[in-house]
mmCIF file of C-alpha atoms in Angstrom:
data_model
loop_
_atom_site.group_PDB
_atom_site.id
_atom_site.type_symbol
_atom_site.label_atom_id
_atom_site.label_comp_id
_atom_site.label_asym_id
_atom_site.label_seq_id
_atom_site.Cartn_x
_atom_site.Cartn_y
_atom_site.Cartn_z
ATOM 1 C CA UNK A 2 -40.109 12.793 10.850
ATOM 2 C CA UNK A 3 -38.725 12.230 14.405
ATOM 3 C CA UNK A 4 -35.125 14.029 15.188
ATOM 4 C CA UNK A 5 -32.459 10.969 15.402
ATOM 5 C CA UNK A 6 -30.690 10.986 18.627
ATOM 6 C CA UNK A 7 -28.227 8.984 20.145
ATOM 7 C CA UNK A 8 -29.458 6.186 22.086
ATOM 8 C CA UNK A 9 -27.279 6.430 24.998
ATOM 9 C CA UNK A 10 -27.220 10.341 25.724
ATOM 10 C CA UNK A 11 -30.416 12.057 24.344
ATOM 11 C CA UNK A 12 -28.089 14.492 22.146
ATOM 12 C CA UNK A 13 -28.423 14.545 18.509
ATOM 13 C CA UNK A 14 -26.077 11.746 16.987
ATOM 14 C CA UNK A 15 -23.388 12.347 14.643
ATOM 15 C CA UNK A 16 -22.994 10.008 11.469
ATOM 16 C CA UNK A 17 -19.307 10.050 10.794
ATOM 17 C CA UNK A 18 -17.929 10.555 7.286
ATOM 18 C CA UNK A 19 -14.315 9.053 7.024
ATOM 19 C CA UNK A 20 -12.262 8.999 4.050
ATOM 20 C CA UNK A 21 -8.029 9.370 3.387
ATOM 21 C CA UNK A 22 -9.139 12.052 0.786
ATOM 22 C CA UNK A 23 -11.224 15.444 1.131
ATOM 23 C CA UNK A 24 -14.667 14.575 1.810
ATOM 24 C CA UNK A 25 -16.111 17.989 1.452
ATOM 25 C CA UNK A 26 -18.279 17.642 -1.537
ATOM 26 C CA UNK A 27 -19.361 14.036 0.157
ATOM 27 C CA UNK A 28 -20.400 15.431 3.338
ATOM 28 C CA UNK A 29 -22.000 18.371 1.416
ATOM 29 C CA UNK A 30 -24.076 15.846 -1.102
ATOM 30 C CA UNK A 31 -24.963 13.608 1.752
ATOM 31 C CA UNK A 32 -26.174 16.811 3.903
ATOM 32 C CA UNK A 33 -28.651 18.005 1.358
ATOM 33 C CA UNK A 34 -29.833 14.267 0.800
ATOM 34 C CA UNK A 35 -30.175 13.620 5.048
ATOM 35 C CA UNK A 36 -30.913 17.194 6.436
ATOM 36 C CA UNK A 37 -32.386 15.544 9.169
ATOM 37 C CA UNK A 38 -29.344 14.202 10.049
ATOM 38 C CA UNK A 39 -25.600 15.618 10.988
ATOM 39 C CA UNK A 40 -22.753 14.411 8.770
ATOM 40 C CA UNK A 41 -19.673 15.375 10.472
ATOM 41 C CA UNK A 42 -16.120 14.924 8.967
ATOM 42 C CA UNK A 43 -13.961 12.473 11.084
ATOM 43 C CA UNK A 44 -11.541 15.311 11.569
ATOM 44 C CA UNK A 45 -13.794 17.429 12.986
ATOM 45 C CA UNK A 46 -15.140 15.031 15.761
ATOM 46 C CA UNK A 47 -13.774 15.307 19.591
ATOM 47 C CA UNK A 48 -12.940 11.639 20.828
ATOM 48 C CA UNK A 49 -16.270 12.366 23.052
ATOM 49 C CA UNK A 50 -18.205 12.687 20.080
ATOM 50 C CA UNK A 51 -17.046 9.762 17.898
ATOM 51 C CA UNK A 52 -18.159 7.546 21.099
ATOM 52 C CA UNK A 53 -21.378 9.083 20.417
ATOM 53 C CA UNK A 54 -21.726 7.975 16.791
ATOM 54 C CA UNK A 55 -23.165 4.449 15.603
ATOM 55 C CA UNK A 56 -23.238 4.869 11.649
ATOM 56 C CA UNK A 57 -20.078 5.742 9.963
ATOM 57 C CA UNK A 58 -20.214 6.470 5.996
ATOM 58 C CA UNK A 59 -16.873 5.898 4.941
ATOM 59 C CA UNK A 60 -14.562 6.255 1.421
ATOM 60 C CA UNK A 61 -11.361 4.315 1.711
ATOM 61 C CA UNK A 62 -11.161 4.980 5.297
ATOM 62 C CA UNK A 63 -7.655 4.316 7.388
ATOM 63 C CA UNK A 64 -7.949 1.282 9.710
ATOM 64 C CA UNK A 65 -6.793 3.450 12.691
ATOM 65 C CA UNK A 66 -9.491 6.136 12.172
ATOM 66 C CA UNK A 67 -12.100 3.911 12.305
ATOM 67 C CA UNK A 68 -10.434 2.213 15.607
ATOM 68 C CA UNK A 69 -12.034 5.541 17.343
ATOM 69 C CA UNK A 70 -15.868 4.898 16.864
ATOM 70 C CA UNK A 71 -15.810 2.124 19.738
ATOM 71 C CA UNK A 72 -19.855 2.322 19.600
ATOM 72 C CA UNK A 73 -20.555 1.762 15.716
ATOM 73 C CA UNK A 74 -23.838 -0.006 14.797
ATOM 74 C CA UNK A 75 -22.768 -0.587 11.304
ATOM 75 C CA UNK A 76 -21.038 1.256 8.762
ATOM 76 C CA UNK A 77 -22.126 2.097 4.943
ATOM 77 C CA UNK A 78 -19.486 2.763 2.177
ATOM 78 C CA UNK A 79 -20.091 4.945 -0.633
ATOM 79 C CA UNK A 80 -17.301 2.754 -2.506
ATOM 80 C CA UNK A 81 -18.396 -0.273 -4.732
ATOM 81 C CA UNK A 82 -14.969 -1.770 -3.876
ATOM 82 C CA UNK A 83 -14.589 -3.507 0.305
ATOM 83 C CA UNK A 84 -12.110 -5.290 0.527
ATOM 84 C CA UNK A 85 -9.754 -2.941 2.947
ATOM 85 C CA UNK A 86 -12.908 -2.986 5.059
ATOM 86 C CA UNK A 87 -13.650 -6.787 5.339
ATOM 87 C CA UNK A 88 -11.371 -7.462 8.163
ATOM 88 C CA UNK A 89 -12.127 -4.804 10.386
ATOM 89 C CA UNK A 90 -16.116 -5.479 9.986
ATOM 90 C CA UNK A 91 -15.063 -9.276 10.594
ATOM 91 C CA UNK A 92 -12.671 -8.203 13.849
ATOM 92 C CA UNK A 93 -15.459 -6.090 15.167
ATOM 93 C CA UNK A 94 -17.967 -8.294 13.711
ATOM 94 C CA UNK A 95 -20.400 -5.148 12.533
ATOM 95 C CA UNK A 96 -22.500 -4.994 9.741
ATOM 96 C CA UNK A 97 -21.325 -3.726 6.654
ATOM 97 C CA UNK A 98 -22.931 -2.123 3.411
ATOM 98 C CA UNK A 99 -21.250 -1.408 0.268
ATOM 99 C CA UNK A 100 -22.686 0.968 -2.592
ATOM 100 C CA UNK A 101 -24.804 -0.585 -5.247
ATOM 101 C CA UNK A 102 -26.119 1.962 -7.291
ATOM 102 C CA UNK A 103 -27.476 1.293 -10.958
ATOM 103 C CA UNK A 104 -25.667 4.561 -12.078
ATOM 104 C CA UNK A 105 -22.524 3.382 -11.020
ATOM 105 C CA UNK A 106 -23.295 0.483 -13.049
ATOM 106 C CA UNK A 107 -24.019 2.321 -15.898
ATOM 107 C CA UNK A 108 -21.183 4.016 -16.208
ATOM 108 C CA UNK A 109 -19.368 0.357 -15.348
ATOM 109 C CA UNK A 110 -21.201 -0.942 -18.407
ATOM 110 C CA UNK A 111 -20.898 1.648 -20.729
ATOM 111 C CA UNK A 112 -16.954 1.949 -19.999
ATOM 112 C CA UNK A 113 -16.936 -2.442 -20.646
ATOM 113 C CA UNK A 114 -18.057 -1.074 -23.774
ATOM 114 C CA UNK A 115 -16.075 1.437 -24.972
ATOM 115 C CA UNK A 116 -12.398 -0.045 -24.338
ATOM 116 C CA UNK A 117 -13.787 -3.355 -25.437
ATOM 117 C CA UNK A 118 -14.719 -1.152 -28.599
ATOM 118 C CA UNK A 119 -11.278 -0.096 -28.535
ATOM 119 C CA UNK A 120 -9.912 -3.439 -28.674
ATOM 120 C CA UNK A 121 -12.085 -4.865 -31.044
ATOM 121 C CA UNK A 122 -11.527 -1.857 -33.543
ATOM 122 C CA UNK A 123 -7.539 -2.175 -33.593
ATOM 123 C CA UNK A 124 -7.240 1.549 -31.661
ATOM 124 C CA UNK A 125 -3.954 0.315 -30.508
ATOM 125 C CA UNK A 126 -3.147 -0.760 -33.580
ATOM 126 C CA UNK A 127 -4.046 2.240 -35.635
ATOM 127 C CA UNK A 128 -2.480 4.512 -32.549
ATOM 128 C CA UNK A 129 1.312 2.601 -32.927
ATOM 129 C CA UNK A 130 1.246 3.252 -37.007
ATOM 130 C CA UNK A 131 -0.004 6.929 -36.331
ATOM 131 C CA UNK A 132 2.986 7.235 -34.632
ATOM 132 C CA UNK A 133 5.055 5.448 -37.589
ATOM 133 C CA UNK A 134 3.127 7.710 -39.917
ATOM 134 C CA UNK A 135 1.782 4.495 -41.423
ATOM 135 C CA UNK A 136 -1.157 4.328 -43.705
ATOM 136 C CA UNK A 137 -2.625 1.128 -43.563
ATOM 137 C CA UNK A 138 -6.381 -0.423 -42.730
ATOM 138 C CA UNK A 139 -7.207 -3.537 -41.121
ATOM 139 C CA UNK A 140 -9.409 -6.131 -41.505
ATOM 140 C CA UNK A 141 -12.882 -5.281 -39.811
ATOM 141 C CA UNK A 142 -14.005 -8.422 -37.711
ATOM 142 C CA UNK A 143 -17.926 -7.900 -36.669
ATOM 143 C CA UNK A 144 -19.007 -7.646 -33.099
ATOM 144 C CA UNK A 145 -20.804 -11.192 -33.450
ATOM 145 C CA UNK A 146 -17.403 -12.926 -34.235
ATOM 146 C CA UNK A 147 -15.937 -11.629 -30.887
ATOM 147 C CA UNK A 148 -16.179 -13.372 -28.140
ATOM 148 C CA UNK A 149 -16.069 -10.984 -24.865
ATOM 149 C CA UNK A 150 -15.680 -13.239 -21.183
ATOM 150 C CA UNK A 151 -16.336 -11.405 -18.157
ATOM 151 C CA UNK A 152 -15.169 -12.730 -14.650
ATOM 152 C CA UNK A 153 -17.341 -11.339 -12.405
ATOM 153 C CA UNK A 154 -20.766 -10.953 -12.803
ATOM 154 C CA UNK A 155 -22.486 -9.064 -9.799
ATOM 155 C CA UNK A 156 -24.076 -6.062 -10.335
ATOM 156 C CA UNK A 157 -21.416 -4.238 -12.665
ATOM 157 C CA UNK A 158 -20.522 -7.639 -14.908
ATOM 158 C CA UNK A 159 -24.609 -8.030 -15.479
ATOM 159 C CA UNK A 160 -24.578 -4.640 -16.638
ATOM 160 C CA UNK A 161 -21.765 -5.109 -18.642
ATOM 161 C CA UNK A 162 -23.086 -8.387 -20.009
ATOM 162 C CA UNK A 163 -26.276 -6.726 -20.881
ATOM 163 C CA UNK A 164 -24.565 -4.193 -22.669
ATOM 164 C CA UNK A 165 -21.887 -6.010 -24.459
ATOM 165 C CA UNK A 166 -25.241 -8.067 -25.938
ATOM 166 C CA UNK A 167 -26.986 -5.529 -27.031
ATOM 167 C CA UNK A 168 -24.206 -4.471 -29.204
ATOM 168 C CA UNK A 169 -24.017 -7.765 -30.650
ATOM 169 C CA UNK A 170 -20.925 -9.473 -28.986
ATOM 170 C CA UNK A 171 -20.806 -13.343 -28.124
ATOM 171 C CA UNK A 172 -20.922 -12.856 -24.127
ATOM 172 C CA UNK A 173 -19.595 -15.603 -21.701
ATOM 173 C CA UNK A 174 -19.174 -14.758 -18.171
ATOM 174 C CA UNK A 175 -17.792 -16.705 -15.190
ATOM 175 C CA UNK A 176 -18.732 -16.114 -11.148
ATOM 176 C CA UNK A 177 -18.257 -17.225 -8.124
ATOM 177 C CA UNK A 178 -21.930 -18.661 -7.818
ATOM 178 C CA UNK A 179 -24.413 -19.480 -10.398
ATOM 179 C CA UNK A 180 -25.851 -16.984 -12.627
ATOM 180 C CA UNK A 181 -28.502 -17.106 -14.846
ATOM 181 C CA UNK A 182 -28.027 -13.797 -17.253
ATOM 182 C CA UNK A 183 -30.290 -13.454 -20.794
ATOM 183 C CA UNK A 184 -28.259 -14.154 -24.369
ATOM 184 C CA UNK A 185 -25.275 -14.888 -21.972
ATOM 185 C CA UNK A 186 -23.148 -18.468 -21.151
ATOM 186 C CA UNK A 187 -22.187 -18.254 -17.805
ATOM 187 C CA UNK A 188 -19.988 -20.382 -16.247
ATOM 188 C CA UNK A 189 -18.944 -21.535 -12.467
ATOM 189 C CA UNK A 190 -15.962 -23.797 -10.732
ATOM 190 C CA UNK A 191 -12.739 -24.025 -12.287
ATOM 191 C CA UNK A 192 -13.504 -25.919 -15.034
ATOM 192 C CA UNK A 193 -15.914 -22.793 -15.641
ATOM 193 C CA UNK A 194 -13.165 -20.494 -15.771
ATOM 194 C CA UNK A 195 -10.853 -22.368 -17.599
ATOM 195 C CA UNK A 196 -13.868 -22.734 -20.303
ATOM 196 C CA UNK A 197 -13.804 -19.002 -20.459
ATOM 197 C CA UNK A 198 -10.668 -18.017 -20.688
ATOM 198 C CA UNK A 199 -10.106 -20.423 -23.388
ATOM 199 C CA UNK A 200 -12.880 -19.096 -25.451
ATOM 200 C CA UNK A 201 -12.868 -15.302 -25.246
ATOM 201 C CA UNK A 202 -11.109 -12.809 -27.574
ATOM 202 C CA UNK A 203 -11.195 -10.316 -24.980
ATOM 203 C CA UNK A 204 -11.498 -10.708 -20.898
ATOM 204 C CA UNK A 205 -12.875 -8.729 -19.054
ATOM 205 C CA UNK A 206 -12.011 -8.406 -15.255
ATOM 206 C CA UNK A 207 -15.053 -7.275 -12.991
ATOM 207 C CA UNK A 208 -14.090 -9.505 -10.180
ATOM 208 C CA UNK A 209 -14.169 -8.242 -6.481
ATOM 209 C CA UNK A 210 -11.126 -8.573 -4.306
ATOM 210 C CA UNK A 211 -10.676 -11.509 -1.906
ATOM 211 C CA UNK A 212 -8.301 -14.103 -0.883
ATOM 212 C CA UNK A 213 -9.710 -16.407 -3.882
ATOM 213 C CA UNK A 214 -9.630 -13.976 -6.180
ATOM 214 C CA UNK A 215 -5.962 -12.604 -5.219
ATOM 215 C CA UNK A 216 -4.145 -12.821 -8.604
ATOM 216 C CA UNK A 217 -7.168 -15.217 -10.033
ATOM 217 C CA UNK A 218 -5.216 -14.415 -13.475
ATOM 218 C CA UNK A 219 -2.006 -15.508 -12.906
ATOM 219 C CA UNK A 220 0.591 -17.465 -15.291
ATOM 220 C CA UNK A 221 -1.164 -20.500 -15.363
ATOM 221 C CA UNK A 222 -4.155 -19.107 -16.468
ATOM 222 C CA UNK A 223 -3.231 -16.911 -19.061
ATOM 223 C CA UNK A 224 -1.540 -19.877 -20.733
ATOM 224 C CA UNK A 225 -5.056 -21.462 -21.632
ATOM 225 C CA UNK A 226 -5.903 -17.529 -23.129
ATOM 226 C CA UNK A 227 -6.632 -17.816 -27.106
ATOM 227 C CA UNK A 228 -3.240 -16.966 -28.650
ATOM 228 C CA UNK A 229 -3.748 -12.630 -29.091
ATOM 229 C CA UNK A 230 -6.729 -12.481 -26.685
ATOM 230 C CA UNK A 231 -6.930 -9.259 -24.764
ATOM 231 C CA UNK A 232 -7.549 -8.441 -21.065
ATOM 232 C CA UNK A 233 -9.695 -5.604 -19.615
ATOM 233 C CA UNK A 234 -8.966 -5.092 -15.553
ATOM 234 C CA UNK A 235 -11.705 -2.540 -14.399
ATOM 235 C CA UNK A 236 -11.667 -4.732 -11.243
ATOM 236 C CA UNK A 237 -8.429 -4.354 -8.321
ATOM 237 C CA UNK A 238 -4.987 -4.430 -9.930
ATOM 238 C CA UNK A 239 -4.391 -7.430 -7.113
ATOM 239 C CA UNK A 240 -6.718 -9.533 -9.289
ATOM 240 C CA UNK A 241 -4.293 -9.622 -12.049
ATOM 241 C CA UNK A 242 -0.502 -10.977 -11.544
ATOM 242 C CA UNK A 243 0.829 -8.013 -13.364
ATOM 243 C CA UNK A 244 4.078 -9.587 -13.797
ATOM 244 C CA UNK A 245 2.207 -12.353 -15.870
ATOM 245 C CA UNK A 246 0.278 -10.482 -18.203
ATOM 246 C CA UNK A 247 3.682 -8.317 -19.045
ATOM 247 C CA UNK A 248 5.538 -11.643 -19.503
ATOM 248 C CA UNK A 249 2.398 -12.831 -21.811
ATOM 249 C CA UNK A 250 2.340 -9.809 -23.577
ATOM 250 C CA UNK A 251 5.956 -9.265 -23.969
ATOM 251 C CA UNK A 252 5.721 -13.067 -25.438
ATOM 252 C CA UNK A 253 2.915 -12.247 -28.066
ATOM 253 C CA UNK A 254 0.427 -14.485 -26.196
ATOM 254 C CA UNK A 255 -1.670 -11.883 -25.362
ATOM 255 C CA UNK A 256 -2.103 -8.987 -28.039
ATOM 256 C CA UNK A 257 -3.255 -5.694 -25.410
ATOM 257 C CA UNK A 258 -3.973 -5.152 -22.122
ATOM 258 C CA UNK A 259 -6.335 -2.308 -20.787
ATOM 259 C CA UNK A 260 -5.389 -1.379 -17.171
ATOM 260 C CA UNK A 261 -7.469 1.119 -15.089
ATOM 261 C CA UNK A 262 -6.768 -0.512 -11.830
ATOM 262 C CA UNK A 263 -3.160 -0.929 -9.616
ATOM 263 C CA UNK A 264 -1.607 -3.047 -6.615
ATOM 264 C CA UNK A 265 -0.327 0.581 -6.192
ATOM 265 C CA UNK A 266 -2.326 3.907 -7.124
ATOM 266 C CA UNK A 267 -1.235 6.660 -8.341
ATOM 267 C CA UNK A 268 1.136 4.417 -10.563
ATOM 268 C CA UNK A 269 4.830 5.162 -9.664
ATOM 269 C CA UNK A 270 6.250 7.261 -12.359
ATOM 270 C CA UNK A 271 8.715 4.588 -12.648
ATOM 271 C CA UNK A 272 6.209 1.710 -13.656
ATOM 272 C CA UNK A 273 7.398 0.106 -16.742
ATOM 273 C CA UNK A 274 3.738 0.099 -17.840
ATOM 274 C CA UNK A 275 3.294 3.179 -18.413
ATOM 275 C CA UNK A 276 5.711 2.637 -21.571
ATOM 276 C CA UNK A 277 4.811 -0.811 -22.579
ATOM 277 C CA UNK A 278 3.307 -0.316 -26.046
ATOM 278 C CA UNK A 279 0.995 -3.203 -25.717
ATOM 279 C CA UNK A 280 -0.598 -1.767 -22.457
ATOM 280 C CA UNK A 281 -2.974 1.324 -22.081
ATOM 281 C CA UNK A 282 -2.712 2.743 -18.640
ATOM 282 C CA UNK A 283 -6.073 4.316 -16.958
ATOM 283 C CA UNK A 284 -6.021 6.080 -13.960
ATOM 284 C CA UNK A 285 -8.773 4.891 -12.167
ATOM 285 C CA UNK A 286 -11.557 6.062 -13.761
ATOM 286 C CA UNK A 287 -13.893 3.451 -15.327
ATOM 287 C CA UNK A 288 -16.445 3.556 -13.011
ATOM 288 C CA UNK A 289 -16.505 6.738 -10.673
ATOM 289 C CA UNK A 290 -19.220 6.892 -7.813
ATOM 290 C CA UNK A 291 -21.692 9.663 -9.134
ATOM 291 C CA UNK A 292 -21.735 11.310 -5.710
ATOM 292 C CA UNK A 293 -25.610 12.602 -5.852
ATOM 293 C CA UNK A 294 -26.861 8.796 -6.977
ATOM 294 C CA UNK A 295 -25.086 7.727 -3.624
ATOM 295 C CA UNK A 296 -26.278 10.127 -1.603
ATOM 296 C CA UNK A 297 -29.590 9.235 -2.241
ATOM 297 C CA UNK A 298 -29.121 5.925 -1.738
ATOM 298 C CA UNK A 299 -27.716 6.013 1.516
ATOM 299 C CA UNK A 300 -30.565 8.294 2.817
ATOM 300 C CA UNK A 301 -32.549 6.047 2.289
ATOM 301 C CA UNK A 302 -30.749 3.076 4.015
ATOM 302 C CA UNK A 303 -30.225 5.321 7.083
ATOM 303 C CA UNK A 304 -33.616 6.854 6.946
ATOM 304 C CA UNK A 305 -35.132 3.200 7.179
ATOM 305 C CA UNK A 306 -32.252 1.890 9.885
ATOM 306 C CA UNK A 307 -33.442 5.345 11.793
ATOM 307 C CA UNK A 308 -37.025 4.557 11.193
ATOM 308 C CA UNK A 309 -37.495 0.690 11.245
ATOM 309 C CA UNK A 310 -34.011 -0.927 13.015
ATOM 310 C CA UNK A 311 -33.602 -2.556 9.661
ATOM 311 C CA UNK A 312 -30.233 -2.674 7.906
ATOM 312 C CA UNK A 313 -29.890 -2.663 3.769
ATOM 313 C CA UNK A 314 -27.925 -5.906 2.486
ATOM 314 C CA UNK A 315 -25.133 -6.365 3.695
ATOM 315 C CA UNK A 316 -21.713 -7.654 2.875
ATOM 316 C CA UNK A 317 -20.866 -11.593 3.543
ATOM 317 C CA UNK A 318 -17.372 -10.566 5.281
ATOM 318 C CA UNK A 319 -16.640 -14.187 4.839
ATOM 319 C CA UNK A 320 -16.587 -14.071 1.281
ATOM 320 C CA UNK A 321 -15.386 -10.539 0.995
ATOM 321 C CA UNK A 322 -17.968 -8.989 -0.655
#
């Protein structure tokens, strides 16, 4: 394999990693996947050498570090979730590639199944009378009498969906654009959603976050929610109007809410969620990025950029995802 070098000096290019949080065990995972290439922590490049680099692989990077790589080519993030980079790809107007990696939406599926589980099985239920030291069962409802509605249905919700079938739940999902999914009614448009919403026991929110999805459950649509549905956010707190669902819930519209995802993260301590006995609070870990997966995975994209010009798919920045 031919030694990358930069294009405009001869020297051996740099691919940034740029994150808010320690990348260490990133740069170390990507390192052993590329050792062709150097992965260099943003911190540790001189202003000469971030001119230098044209690939940045980036983890909920700050808008002013990546200001400094005036000679980017395109940049890959080992996040499934964009949206923070959407408008600085669109200002800059560089390609952009977000993770999709059938591990991560594994573990996506396989945590749509457990809290949905957890719904369906009265665990909040059973956990409030444990704390009443009450002794009393509930009615078992099977899986195929549950209907679970999933709003988004890229590559996590299809996983999800597939799962969610296989152990025997009704399945209706709702996207953007049409989808065609086995065992599964999927719906588009508004009338779509609305059809959704009104029919599933339990919601689950895999959307990605955009202008048209900002708050995409809000007041009016939770009204058309069966009377003790549930809702599931694994998606971006933002898609949720938070101060709806507590309003629904606090109303007995809605019976539980699952919450793994925030407007603000950590949660303040002073949230009033993380006391609200009809809400179980998550912190952020549904769905994390199994770091070797990725790494592989982005070899390869920059091994074939490095070896052929050609970029992976890439993000439609005017959608926002």
């Amino acid at each position: 394999m031919t030694t990358p070098t930069n294009s405009r000096s001869g020297a051996l290019a740099p691919i940034a990693f740029v994150s808010q949080h320690d990348g260490s065990r990133w740069i170390e995972v990507l390192a052993q996947a590329m050792p062709y290439e150097r992965i260099v922590d943003d911190n540790a490049l001189s202003d000469a050498e971030a001119l230098l680099v044209e690939i940045a692989i980036v983890a909920d990077p700050s808008p002013e570090r990546m200001a400094r790589y005036l000679h980017l080519k395109w940049i890959h993030s080992v996040w499934a979730g964009i949206e923070r980079l959407v408008p600085l790809a669109a200002a800059r107007q560089l390609p952009l590639v977000r993770l999709v990696d059938p591990a991560l939406a594994n573990t996506m599926a396989e945590a749509v199944l457990a809290w949905t589980l957890y719904i369906h099985r009265d665990m909040p239920a059973y956990a409030a009378q444990q704390r009443e030291r009450m002794w009393r069962p509930r009615n078992y409802v099977p899986a195929g009498e549950i209907t679970v509605g999933i709003l988004g249905l890229g590559e996590l919700g299809r996983a999800a969906a597939a799962r969610l079938v296989a152990a025997g739940y009704r399945v209706t999902g709702w996207s953007h654009s049409a989808k065609a999914i086995r065992a599964v009614e999927t719906f588009t448009g508004a009338t779509g959603l609305h059809t959704v919403l009104a029919t599933a026991d339990i919601v689950v929110v895999l959307l990605p976050l955009t202008s048209d999805t900002h708050h995409v459950l809000n007041a009016e649509r939770i009204v058309v929610m069966r009377e003790g549905a549930s809702v599931i956010n694994f998606a971006r707190g933002a898609v949720v109007d938070t101060d709806a669902l507590l309003r629904a819930l606090d109303a007995d519209k809605l019976s539980h809410a699952v919450l793994d995802v925030f407007e603000a993260e950590p949660l303040p301590t002073n949230s009033a969620l993380w006391n609200h006995p009809k809400i179980t609070v998550l912190p952020h870990i549904s769905a994390p990025t199994n770091r070797d997966s990725a790494a592989i995975i982005v070899a390869s994209n920059v091994t074939r950029f490095r070896a052929t010009g050609e970029l992976p798919a890439l993000v439609r920045v005017e959608r926002g995802y």
